[in-house]
CSV table of C-alpha atoms in Angstrom, one decimal:
chain,number,residue,atom,x,y,z
H,1314,UNK,CA,-16.3,-8.5,21.3
H,1315,UNK,CA,-14.7,-6.0,18.9
H,1316,UNK,CA,-12.6,-3.6,18.2
H,1317,UNK,CA,-13.0,0.0,18.0
H,1318,UNK,CA,-12.0,2.3,15.1
H,1319,UNK,CA,-9.3,4.2,17.8
H,1320,UNK,CA,-7.1,0.0,17.6
H,1321,UNK,CA,-6.8,0.9,14.0
H,1322,UNK,CA,-6.2,3.9,13.8
H,1323,UNK,CA,-3.5,4.7,15.7
H,1324,UNK,CA,-0.9,8.0,16.0
H,1325,UNK,CA,2.6,6.6,16.0
H,1326,UNK,CA,6.4,7.2,14.7
H,1327,UNK,CA,8.0,5.2,12.3
H,1328,UNK,CA,9.4,2.9,10.6
H,1329,UNK,CA,7.3,0.3,11.8
H,1330,UNK,CA,4.1,-0.8,14.3
H,1331,UNK,CA,5.2,-4.1,14.2
H,1332,UNK,CA,9.0,-3.5,14.8
H,1333,UNK,CA,9.0,-0.4,16.6
H,1334,UNK,CA,5.5,0.5,17.3
H,1335,UNK,CA,5.2,-2.4,19.5
H,1336,UNK,CA,7.8,-3.2,21.3
H,1337,UNK,CA,7.8,0.3,21.8
H,1338,UNK,CA,4.8,0.0,23.8
H,1339,UNK,CA,5.6,-3.6,24.8
H,1340,UNK,CA,9.0,-1.7,27.0
H,1341,UNK,CA,7.1,1.4,28.5
H,1342,UNK,CA,4.3,-1.2,29.5
H,1343,UNK,CA,6.7,-2.9,31.3
H,1344,UNK,CA,8.2,-0.5,32.9
H,1345,UNK,CA,4.6,0.4,34.1
H,1346,UNK,CA,4.1,-2.8,35.9
H,1347,UNK,CA,7.2,-2.8,37.2
H,1348,UNK,CA,6.4,1.1,39.3
H,1349,UNK,CA,2.1,-0.1,39.7
H,1350,UNK,CA,3.7,-3.0,41.5
H,1351,UNK,CA,6.4,-0.6,43.8
H,1352,UNK,CA,9.8,-2.4,42.2
H,1353,UNK,CA,10.5,0.7,40.1
H,1354,UNK,CA,13.1,1.9,42.4
H,1355,UNK,CA,14.7,-1.2,42.6
H,1356,UNK,CA,15.5,-2.2,39.2
H,1357,UNK,CA,19.3,-1.7,39.0
H,1358,UNK,CA,19.3,-3.1,35.5
H,1359,UNK,CA,17.0,-4.2,32.7
H,1360,UNK,CA,17.5,-7.2,29.9
H,1361,UNK,CA,15.9,-6.8,26.6
H,1362,UNK,CA,15.5,-10.4,24.4
H,1363,UNK,CA,14.4,-10.1,20.5
H,1364,UNK,CA,14.0,-13.5,18.7
H,1365,UNK,CA,12.0,-13.7,15.0
H,1366,UNK,CA,11.9,-10.9,12.7
H,1367,UNK,CA,12.0,-8.6,15.7
H,1368,UNK,CA,15.9,-10.1,15.3
H,1369,UNK,CA,16.2,-10.2,11.3
H,1370,UNK,CA,15.3,-7.3,11.2
H,1371,UNK,CA,15.3,-4.8,13.9
H,1372,UNK,CA,18.3,-3.0,13.3
H,1373,UNK,CA,16.7,-1.4,9.6
H,1374,UNK,CA,13.5,-1.4,11.5
H,1375,UNK,CA,15.0,0.7,14.8
H,1376,UNK,CA,14.0,-2.1,17.3
H,1377,UNK,CA,15.9,-1.6,19.7
H,1378,UNK,CA,16.2,2.3,19.7
H,1379,UNK,CA,12.1,2.3,19.8
H,1380,UNK,CA,12.9,-0.2,23.1
H,1381,UNK,CA,15.3,2.6,24.6
H,1382,UNK,CA,12.6,4.6,24.4
H,1383,UNK,CA,10.0,2.6,25.4
H,1384,UNK,CA,11.8,2.4,29.0
H,1385,UNK,CA,12.4,5.9,29.2
H,1386,UNK,CA,8.4,5.5,29.7
H,1387,UNK,CA,7.9,7.3,26.2
H,1388,UNK,CA,4.1,6.8,24.8
H,1389,UNK,CA,4.5,6.1,20.9
H,1390,UNK,CA,1.1,8.0,20.5
H,1391,UNK,CA,2.9,11.6,21.5
H,1392,UNK,CA,6.1,10.9,20.8
H,1393,UNK,CA,8.4,14.0,19.2
H,1394,UNK,CA,10.2,12.1,16.5
H,1395,UNK,CA,12.8,15.3,16.0
H,1396,UNK,CA,12.7,15.0,20.5
H,1397,UNK,CA,13.4,10.7,20.4
H,1398,UNK,CA,17.1,10.7,18.3
H,1399,UNK,CA,19.1,13.1,21.0
H,1400,UNK,CA,17.7,10.6,23.9
H,1401,UNK,CA,18.5,7.7,22.2
H,1402,UNK,CA,22.1,9.1,21.0
H,1403,UNK,CA,23.0,9.7,24.9
H,1404,UNK,CA,22.0,5.8,26.3
H,1405,UNK,CA,24.6,4.7,23.1
H,1406,UNK,CA,26.6,7.7,24.5
H,1407,UNK,CA,26.7,7.6,28.6
H,1408,UNK,CA,26.1,3.2,29.3
H,1409,UNK,CA,23.0,4.6,31.8
H,1410,UNK,CA,19.5,4.7,31.7
H,1411,UNK,CA,16.5,6.5,32.9
H,1412,UNK,CA,13.7,4.1,33.7
H,1413,UNK,CA,10.6,5.8,33.6
H,1414,UNK,CA,12.2,8.9,32.9
H,1415,UNK,CA,13.6,9.2,36.2
H,1416,UNK,CA,15.0,5.8,38.2
H,1417,UNK,CA,18.7,5.8,36.5
H,1418,UNK,CA,20.1,2.3,36.6
H,1419,UNK,CA,23.4,1.2,34.0
H,1420,UNK,CA,22.7,0.1,30.6
H,1421,UNK,CA,25.0,-1.3,28.2
H,1422,UNK,CA,23.3,-1.8,24.2
H,1423,UNK,CA,25.4,-4.2,23.5
H,1424,UNK,CA,25.0,-6.3,26.6
H,1425,UNK,CA,21.6,-5.7,27.6
H,1426,UNK,CA,19.7,-5.4,24.4
H,1427,UNK,CA,20.3,-8.8,22.6
H,1428,UNK,CA,19.1,-9.8,19.1
H,1429,UNK,CA,18.3,-13.8,19.3
H,1430,UNK,CA,18.8,-16.1,16.6
H,1431,UNK,CA,15.1,-18.0,16.1
H,1432,UNK,CA,11.4,-17.1,17.4
H,1433,UNK,CA,10.0,-17.9,20.6
H,1434,UNK,CA,6.8,-20.2,20.1
H,1435,UNK,CA,3.7,-18.6,19.2
H,1436,UNK,CA,4.6,-15.5,16.7
H,1437,UNK,CA,7.6,-14.3,14.7
H,1438,UNK,CA,7.4,-11.6,16.3
H,1439,UNK,CA,8.9,-12.6,20.3
H,1440,UNK,CA,10.6,-10.7,23.4
H,1441,UNK,CA,11.5,-11.6,26.4
H,1442,UNK,CA,12.0,-8.0,28.7
H,1443,UNK,CA,13.5,-8.7,32.3
H,1444,UNK,CA,14.5,-6.4,34.9
H,1445,UNK,CA,17.3,-7.8,37.6
H,1446,UNK,CA,18.2,-6.2,40.9
H,1447,UNK,CA,21.6,-5.7,42.2
H,1448,UNK,CA,22.7,-8.9,43.3
H,1449,UNK,CA,21.3,-10.4,40.1
H,1450,UNK,CA,18.0,-11.5,41.6
H,1451,UNK,CA,15.2,-11.4,38.8
H,1452,UNK,CA,12.4,-8.9,39.7
H,1453,UNK,CA,9.9,-8.8,37.1
H,1454,UNK,CA,10.4,-10.4,33.0
H,1455,UNK,CA,7.5,-10.3,30.4
H,1456,UNK,CA,7.1,-12.5,27.6
H,1457,UNK,CA,5.4,-10.7,24.7
H,1458,UNK,CA,4.7,-10.0,21.2
H,1459,UNK,CA,4.6,-7.4,18.7
H,1460,UNK,CA,1.7,-8.6,16.4
H,1461,UNK,CA,1.8,-6.2,13.8
H,1462,UNK,CA,-0.5,-2.3,13.8
H,1463,UNK,CA,0.9,-1.8,17.8
H,1464,UNK,CA,-1.2,-4.5,19.7
H,1465,UNK,CA,1.2,-6.1,21.9
H,1466,UNK,CA,0.0,-9.4,23.8
H,1467,UNK,CA,1.5,-11.4,26.4
H,1468,UNK,CA,2.2,-14.7,26.2
H,1469,UNK,CA,-0.3,-15.7,28.4
H,1470,UNK,CA,-2.9,-14.5,26.5
H,1471,UNK,CA,-1.7,-15.6,23.3
H,1472,UNK,CA,-4.7,-17.1,21.3
H,1473,UNK,CA,-7.3,-16.5,23.7
H,1474,UNK,CA,-9.9,-14.1,23.9
H,1475,UNK,CA,-7.2,-11.4,26.4
H,1476,UNK,CA,-4.8,-11.2,23.2
H,1477,UNK,CA,-6.9,-8.4,22.3
H,1478,UNK,CA,-9.1,-5.3,24.1
H,1479,UNK,CA,-12.4,-6.0,25.2
H,1480,UNK,CA,-14.7,-3.9,24.4
H,1481,UNK,CA,-18.7,-4.8,24.7
H,1482,UNK,CA,-20.3,-3.3,21.8
H,1483,UNK,CA,-24.0,-3.9,21.3
H,1484,UNK,CA,-23.1,-5.5,17.8
H,1485,UNK,CA,-20.1,-7.1,17.5
H,1486,UNK,CA,-18.6,-9.1,14.3
H,1487,UNK,CA,-16.0,-11.6,13.4
H,1488,UNK,CA,-17.0,-12.0,9.8
H,1489,UNK,CA,-18.2,-9.8,6.8
H,1490,UNK,CA,-21.5,-12.1,6.6
H,1491,UNK,CA,-21.9,-10.9,9.8
H,1492,UNK,CA,-21.9,-7.9,10.2
H,1493,UNK,CA,-23.9,-7.2,6.6
H,1494,UNK,CA,-26.4,-9.4,8.3
H,1495,UNK,CA,-26.0,-7.1,11.4
H,1496,UNK,CA,-26.6,-4.4,8.8
H,1497,UNK,CA,-29.7,-5.2,7.2
H,1498,UNK,CA,-31.0,-6.7,10.7
H,1499,UNK,CA,-30.8,-3.3,12.5
H,1500,UNK,CA,-32.2,-0.7,9.7
H,1501,UNK,CA,-27.9,0.1,9.3
H,1502,UNK,CA,-28.4,1.6,5.3
H,1503,UNK,CA,-24.3,2.0,6.1
H,1504,UNK,CA,-21.5,0.1,7.5
H,1505,UNK,CA,-20.5,2.9,9.4
H,1506,UNK,CA,-23.5,3.4,11.4
H,1507,UNK,CA,-23.1,-0.1,12.9
H,1508,UNK,CA,-19.5,0.9,13.7
H,1509,UNK,CA,-20.4,4.0,14.5
H,1510,UNK,CA,-23.2,2.6,17.3
H,1511,UNK,CA,-20.6,0.2,18.0
H,1512,UNK,CA,-18.3,3.2,19.0
H,1513,UNK,CA,-21.3,4.7,21.1
H,1514,UNK,CA,-20.9,2.1,23.4
H,1515,UNK,CA,-17.4,3.0,25.1
H,1516,UNK,CA,-17.3,6.6,24.4
H,1517,UNK,CA,-19.6,9.6,24.5
H,1518,UNK,CA,-20.4,11.1,20.3
H,1519,UNK,CA,-18.4,14.2,21.0
H,1520,UNK,CA,-15.2,12.0,21.7
H,1521,UNK,CA,-15.6,10.1,18.6
H,1522,UNK,CA,-16.0,13.0,16.8
H,1523,UNK,CA,-13.1,14.5,17.9
H,1524,UNK,CA,-10.9,11.3,18.1
H,1525,UNK,CA,-11.6,10.8,14.3
H,1526,UNK,CA,-11.0,15.0,13.5
H,1527,UNK,CA,-7.3,13.9,15.1
H,1528,UNK,CA,-6.9,11.2,12.9
H,1529,UNK,CA,-8.1,12.7,10.0
H,1530,UNK,CA,-5.4,15.6,11.3
H,1531,UNK,CA,-2.2,13.7,12.0
H,1532,UNK,CA,-2.9,12.0,8.4
H,1533,UNK,CA,-2.6,16.3,6.6
H,1534,UNK,CA,-0.2,16.9,8.7
H,1535,UNK,CA,2.1,13.6,8.0
H,1536,UNK,CA,1.5,14.3,4.4
H,1537,UNK,CA,1.8,17.7,4.1
H,1538,UNK,CA,5.6,16.8,6.0
H,1539,UNK,CA,6.5,14.5,3.8
H,1540,UNK,CA,5.5,16.7,0.3
H,1541,UNK,CA,8.2,19.6,2.6
H,1542,UNK,CA,10.6,17.7,3.1
H,1543,UNK,CA,14.2,17.1,1.6
H,1544,UNK,CA,16.7,14.3,1.4
H,1545,UNK,CA,17.6,11.6,2.1
H,1546,UNK,CA,15.7,8.3,3.9
H,1547,UNK,CA,18.5,6.9,7.0
H,1548,UNK,CA,19.6,3.7,7.0
H,1549,UNK,CA,22.5,2.9,4.1
H,1550,UNK,CA,20.4,2.7,0.7
H,1551,UNK,CA,20.9,6.0,0.3
H,1552,UNK,CA,16.7,6.1,-1.2
H,1553,UNK,CA,15.9,10.1,-2.0
H,1554,UNK,CA,12.7,11.2,-0.9
H,1555,UNK,CA,10.6,11.5,-4.5
H,1556,UNK,CA,7.6,13.4,-2.9
H,1557,UNK,CA,9.0,16.7,-2.6
H,1558,UNK,CA,10.0,16.7,-6.4
H,1559,UNK,CA,6.6,15.3,-7.5
H,1560,UNK,CA,4.9,17.7,-5.6
H,1561,UNK,CA,7.0,21.0,-7.5
H,1562,UNK,CA,6.0,18.8,-10.4
H,1563,UNK,CA,2.6,18.9,-10.5
H,1564,UNK,CA,2.1,22.2,-9.9
H,1565,UNK,CA,4.6,24.1,-12.1
H,1566,UNK,CA,2.4,21.6,-14.7
H,1567,UNK,CA,-0.5,23.3,-13.2
H,1568,UNK,CA,-1.9,19.4,-12.7
H,1569,UNK,CA,-3.4,21.0,-9.2
H,1570,UNK,CA,-7.5,19.7,-11.1
H,1571,UNK,CA,-7.5,16.1,-9.8
H,1572,UNK,CA,-10.5,15.2,-13.0
H,1573,UNK,CA,-8.3,17.5,-15.8
H,1574,UNK,CA,-7.5,13.7,-16.7
H,1575,UNK,CA,-7.1,10.7,-15.3
H,1576,UNK,CA,-2.8,10.3,-15.6
H,1577,UNK,CA,-3.2,13.6,-13.2
H,1578,UNK,CA,-5.4,11.6,-10.7
H,1579,UNK,CA,-2.8,8.9,-10.5
H,1580,UNK,CA,0.0,11.1,-10.0
H,1581,UNK,CA,-1.4,12.9,-7.1
H,1582,UNK,CA,-2.5,9.9,-5.6
H,1583,UNK,CA,0.8,8.8,-6.3
H,1584,UNK,CA,1.8,11.9,-4.1
H,1585,UNK,CA,-0.2,11.3,-1.3
H,1586,UNK,CA,1.1,7.4,-0.8
H,1587,UNK,CA,5.0,8.1,-1.1
H,1588,UNK,CA,4.7,11.4,0.7
H,1589,UNK,CA,3.5,9.3,3.8
H,1590,UNK,CA,5.7,6.4,3.5
H,1591,UNK,CA,8.7,8.4,2.9
H,1592,UNK,CA,7.2,10.0,6.4
H,1593,UNK,CA,7.4,6.5,8.2
H,1594,UNK,CA,10.7,5.4,7.1
H,1595,UNK,CA,12.4,8.5,8.2
H,1596,UNK,CA,11.3,7.6,11.8
H,1597,UNK,CA,8.8,10.6,11.5
H,1598,UNK,CA,4.2,10.8,13.3
H,1599,UNK,CA,2.3,8.4,11.0
H,1600,UNK,CA,-0.9,6.5,12.0
H,1601,UNK,CA,-1.0,2.8,11.6
H,1602,UNK,CA,-3.4,2.0,8.6
H,1603,UNK,CA,-3.6,-0.8,9.7
H,1604,UNK,CA,0.4,-0.9,10.0
H,1605,UNK,CA,3.1,1.4,9.3
H,1606,UNK,CA,4.3,-0.3,6.1
H,1607,UNK,CA,1.3,0.3,5.1
H,1608,UNK,CA,0.6,3.7,6.2
H,1609,UNK,CA,-0.3,5.6,2.9
H,1610,UNK,CA,-2.5,3.0,1.4
H,1611,UNK,CA,-5.8,4.4,3.4
H,1612,UNK,CA,-4.9,8.4,3.8
H,1613,UNK,CA,-4.0,8.5,0.4
H,1614,UNK,CA,-7.6,7.4,-0.8
H,1615,UNK,CA,-9.1,9.7,1.4
H,1616,UNK,CA,-7.2,12.3,0.5
H,1617,UNK,CA,-7.9,11.2,-3.6
H,1618,UNK,CA,-11.9,11.6,-2.1
H,1619,UNK,CA,-11.7,14.7,0.0
H,1620,UNK,CA,-9.9,16.8,-2.9
H,1621,UNK,CA,-12.6,15.4,-6.0
H,1622,UNK,CA,-15.4,16.0,-3.7
H,1623,UNK,CA,-13.9,19.5,-2.5
H,1624,UNK,CA,-16.4,20.0,-0.4
H,1625,UNK,CA,-16.5,16.9,1.2
H,1626,UNK,CA,-17.6,17.2,4.7
H,1627,UNK,CA,-16.3,15.7,8.0
H,1628,UNK,CA,-19.1,13.8,8.0
H,1629,UNK,CA,-18.1,11.6,4.7
H,1630,UNK,CA,-14.2,11.6,6.0
H,1631,UNK,CA,-16.2,10.3,9.8
H,1632,UNK,CA,-18.1,7.7,7.5
H,1633,UNK,CA,-14.7,6.4,5.5
H,1634,UNK,CA,-12.7,6.0,8.2
H,1635,UNK,CA,-15.1,3.5,10.2
H,1636,UNK,CA,-16.0,1.6,7.5
H,1637,UNK,CA,-12.3,0.5,6.6
H,1638,UNK,CA,-11.9,0.4,10.1
H,1639,UNK,CA,-13.9,-2.0,10.3
H,1640,UNK,CA,-12.2,-4.0,6.9
H,1641,UNK,CA,-9.4,-3.7,9.0
H,1642,UNK,CA,-11.0,-5.4,12.0
H,1643,UNK,CA,-11.9,-8.8,10.2
H,1644,UNK,CA,-8.3,-9.0,8.1
H,1645,UNK,CA,-7.2,-9.0,11.8
H,1646,UNK,CA,-9.4,-10.8,13.6
H,1647,UNK,CA,-9.9,-14.1,10.7
H,1648,UNK,CA,-6.1,-13.6,9.4
H,1649,UNK,CA,-3.3,-10.8,10.4
H,1650,UNK,CA,-2.2,-7.8,9.3
H,1651,UNK,CA,1.6,-8.5,10.8
H,1652,UNK,CA,4.1,-8.9,7.4
H,1653,UNK,CA,5.5,-10.9,10.2
H,1654,UNK,CA,3.1,-13.2,10.2
H,1655,UNK,CA,2.3,-13.7,6.3
H,1656,UNK,CA,3.4,-11.6,4.3
H,1657,UNK,CA,2.7,-7.8,2.6
H,1658,UNK,CA,-0.4,-9.0,2.0
H,1659,UNK,CA,-1.3,-8.8,5.5
H,1660,UNK,CA,-0.5,-5.1,5.3
H,1661,UNK,CA,-0.4,-3.3,2.3
H,1662,UNK,CA,-4.0,-6.5,0.6
H,1663,UNK,CA,-5.4,-4.8,4.0
H,1664,UNK,CA,-4.8,-1.6,3.9
H,1665,UNK,CA,-5.9,-1.9,0.0
H,1666,UNK,CA,-9.2,-3.3,1.1
H,1667,UNK,CA,-9.6,-0.5,3.8
H,1668,UNK,CA,-9.7,1.8,1.6
H,1669,UNK,CA,-11.7,0.5,-1.2
H,1670,UNK,CA,-14.2,0.1,1.0
H,1671,UNK,CA,-14.3,3.8,2.9
H,1672,UNK,CA,-13.9,4.7,-0.9
H,1673,UNK,CA,-16.7,2.6,-1.5
H,1674,UNK,CA,-19.1,3.4,1.2
H,1675,UNK,CA,-18.9,7.9,0.6
H,1676,UNK,CA,-19.5,7.3,-2.8
H,1677,UNK,CA,-23.2,5.3,-2.6
H,1678,UNK,CA,-21.8,2.1,-2.9
H,1679,UNK,CA,-24.3,0.2,-0.8
H,1680,UNK,CA,-23.6,-2.8,2.4
H,1681,UNK,CA,-23.1,-5.4,-0.8
H,1682,UNK,CA,-20.8,-2.8,-2.3
H,1683,UNK,CA,-18.7,-2.2,0.1
H,1684,UNK,CA,-18.0,-5.3,0.5
H,1685,UNK,CA,-17.1,-5.9,-2.6
H,1686,UNK,CA,-15.1,-3.4,-3.4
H,1687,UNK,CA,-13.0,-5.2,0.1
H,1688,UNK,CA,-12.8,-8.3,-1.4
H,1689,UNK,CA,-11.0,-7.1,-4.8
H,1690,UNK,CA,-9.2,-4.6,-3.2
H,1691,UNK,CA,-7.6,-7.8,-0.9
H,1692,UNK,CA,-8.0,-10.1,-3.6
H,1693,UNK,CA,-5.5,-8.9,-6.0
H,1694,UNK,CA,-3.0,-8.7,-3.7
H,1695,UNK,CA,-2.9,-12.5,-2.1
H,1696,UNK,CA,0.0,-14.0,-2.1
H,1697,UNK,CA,2.2,-10.4,-2.3
H,1698,UNK,CA,5.9,-11.1,0.0
H,1699,UNK,CA,7.0,-8.8,2.6
H,1700,UNK,CA,11.2,-8.9,1.4
H,1701,UNK,CA,12.2,-4.9,2.5
H,1702,UNK,CA,16.0,-4.8,1.1
H,1703,UNK,CA,18.5,-4.6,4.1
H,1704,UNK,CA,15.7,-4.2,6.4
H,1705,UNK,CA,14.2,-1.4,5.9
H,1706,UNK,CA,10.3,-0.7,5.2
H,1707,UNK,CA,11.7,1.6,1.7
H,1708,UNK,CA,12.5,-1.2,-0.9
H,1709,UNK,CA,9.6,-2.8,-2.6
H,1710,UNK,CA,7.4,-0.5,0.7
H,1711,UNK,CA,7.4,3.0,-0.5
H,1712,UNK,CA,6.3,2.3,-3.7
H,1713,UNK,CA,4.1,-1.1,-3.2
H,1714,UNK,CA,2.0,2.1,-1.1
H,1715,UNK,CA,1.2,3.9,-4.1
H,1716,UNK,CA,0.3,1.4,-6.2
H,1717,UNK,CA,-1.8,-0.2,-3.6
H,1718,UNK,CA,-3.8,2.9,-3.1
H,1719,UNK,CA,-4.5,2.6,-7.0
H,1720,UNK,CA,-5.6,-0.6,-7.1
H,1721,UNK,CA,-8.2,0.8,-4.0
H,1722,UNK,CA,-9.5,3.3,-5.7
H,1723,UNK,CA,-10.5,0.6,-8.7
H,1724,UNK,CA,-11.7,-1.8,-6.9
H,1725,UNK,CA,-14.0,1.0,-5.3
H,1726,UNK,CA,-14.8,2.0,-9.1
H,1727,UNK,CA,-15.2,-1.8,-10.5
H,1728,UNK,CA,-17.3,-2.2,-7.2
H,1729,UNK,CA,-19.4,0.3,-8.0
H,1730,UNK,CA,-20.3,-0.7,-11.8
H,1731,UNK,CA,-21.4,-3.6,-10.3
H,1732,UNK,CA,-24.7,-5.1,-8.0
H,1733,UNK,CA,-23.2,-6.1,-5.8
H,1734,UNK,CA,-23.3,-9.7,-6.7
H,1735,UNK,CA,-19.7,-11.6,-6.4
H,1736,UNK,CA,-17.9,-15.2,-6.6
H,1737,UNK,CA,-15.5,-14.7,-4.4
H,1738,UNK,CA,-16.6,-13.1,-1.1
H,1739,UNK,CA,-14.8,-10.9,1.5
H,1740,UNK,CA,-14.6,-14.3,3.9
H,1741,UNK,CA,-13.1,-16.3,1.0
H,1742,UNK,CA,-10.4,-14.0,0.8
H,1743,UNK,CA,-9.5,-13.1,4.0
H,1744,UNK,CA,-9.6,-16.4,4.7
H,1745,UNK,CA,-7.0,-17.1,2.2
H,1746,UNK,CA,-5.3,-14.6,3.5
H,1747,UNK,CA,-5.0,-16.4,6.5
H,1748,UNK,CA,-3.9,-19.8,4.9
H,1749,UNK,CA,-1.7,-18.5,2.4
H,1750,UNK,CA,0.5,-17.2,4.4
H,1751,UNK,CA,0.4,-19.8,6.7
H,1752,UNK,CA,2.6,-21.7,3.7
H,1753,UNK,CA,4.5,-19.2,3.1
H,1754,UNK,CA,7.7,-19.4,3.4
H,1755,UNK,CA,9.5,-17.3,6.3
H,1756,UNK,CA,12.4,-16.0,4.4
H,1757,UNK,CA,9.3,-14.2,2.4
H,1758,UNK,CA,8.1,-12.5,5.3
H,1759,UNK,CA,9.7,-9.4,7.4
H,1760,UNK,CA,13.3,-11.7,7.4
H,1761,UNK,CA,15.0,-9.7,4.5
H,1762,UNK,CA,16.8,-13.0,3.6
H,1763,UNK,CA,13.8,-14.2,0.4
H,1764,UNK,CA,12.9,-12.1,-2.7
H,1765,UNK,CA,14.0,-8.9,-3.2
H,1766,UNK,CA,15.9,-8.5,0.0
H,1767,UNK,CA,18.7,-10.7,-1.1
H,1768,UNK,CA,18.1,-10.0,-4.9
H,1769,UNK,CA,18.5,-6.2,-4.6
H,1770,UNK,CA,22.6,-5.3,-3.6
H,1771,UNK,CA,22.3,-3.2,-0.4
H,1772,UNK,CA,25.8,-0.7,-0.8
């Protein structure tokens, strides 16, 4: 079993894949189960209980609002951010909610959506959902976890093969060593060749091409919205969007040519990453890569390549995404991409490794050089804490994406200047990510109880 590229790259809404997209999916799936079990129209009340990091930083991450959107039956993959706010505001104002968009029930957010102290046993991002009949009889319940990247796992499936999509693929891999061995054994010169062969077991070539083109189009559209949208980000920190101002200044300075100077290229990479993560922080539409909090790094690296190589074929764009996804899959399978579980090293660190590998591949790197690029990108983010000020995906999250994007490019360059031989393997770096996350104090893992979150006064 292995994951698909479309499991790792999923369109959704900000500001968090684990705290926004995941809960939205969890409540939507709960409603779908009620419908399929012919229980929907018997429901008089729904309770949503949030635990751990979902409770500690849920309001800053819009978890409460995401849960309501899911109960309305809205899929985050197709949600229009502009249309969501009026729907949620109406629920708060009217104390009623249309389950799956049709069955109206009484719903008081203060009573029916509860932020609890403490955590559920299997993961820091826990949820417990209950559907009740008019006289309080329990119709259905669900305990589940939002484990990062928009993935949702039921309690009964946790730590089992059912925790991940069951994709029957011809070349499943569970380590970087195995991935490279499979490539050599099957005559695949590139990681993307193996990923393509795996995807072909799930869908047609036309569907793969269309799906990857859609992901790239979504990433480009997100960058463009970030470049054009002025204003202050929501949440109370009064963080000003910087991408539009930087975009104007770079164009006025005539630094559109990336190869004019190294500093000019750095400015543009910073800009693309900032644009994405400011959109994410505003609740806009982004692509998990592998999470929302780290969503700017893979697109920034791909924009860098596409602008540096203006005639870059779509084939290269696809190979970048496929290779990046392979590295993200390894990080998820063998460690975690959840900031609540292992800190920001699991989000930004994984994304940096993904972008570095994608760049190394499309710039002509060997299998070993691509693996080395991913290892360098991850190694130099190990130990990175998740300490969002005021529980918002803004400080230090937005700038952290810009810094990691540049680090990914440097990692690819270092690997391409070598011969692929290196002391620390990607598997060892991922194991260290897992072990470091396990040892990290909870206050540094997306609870906003440590680090910058307590040393910066949120006014």
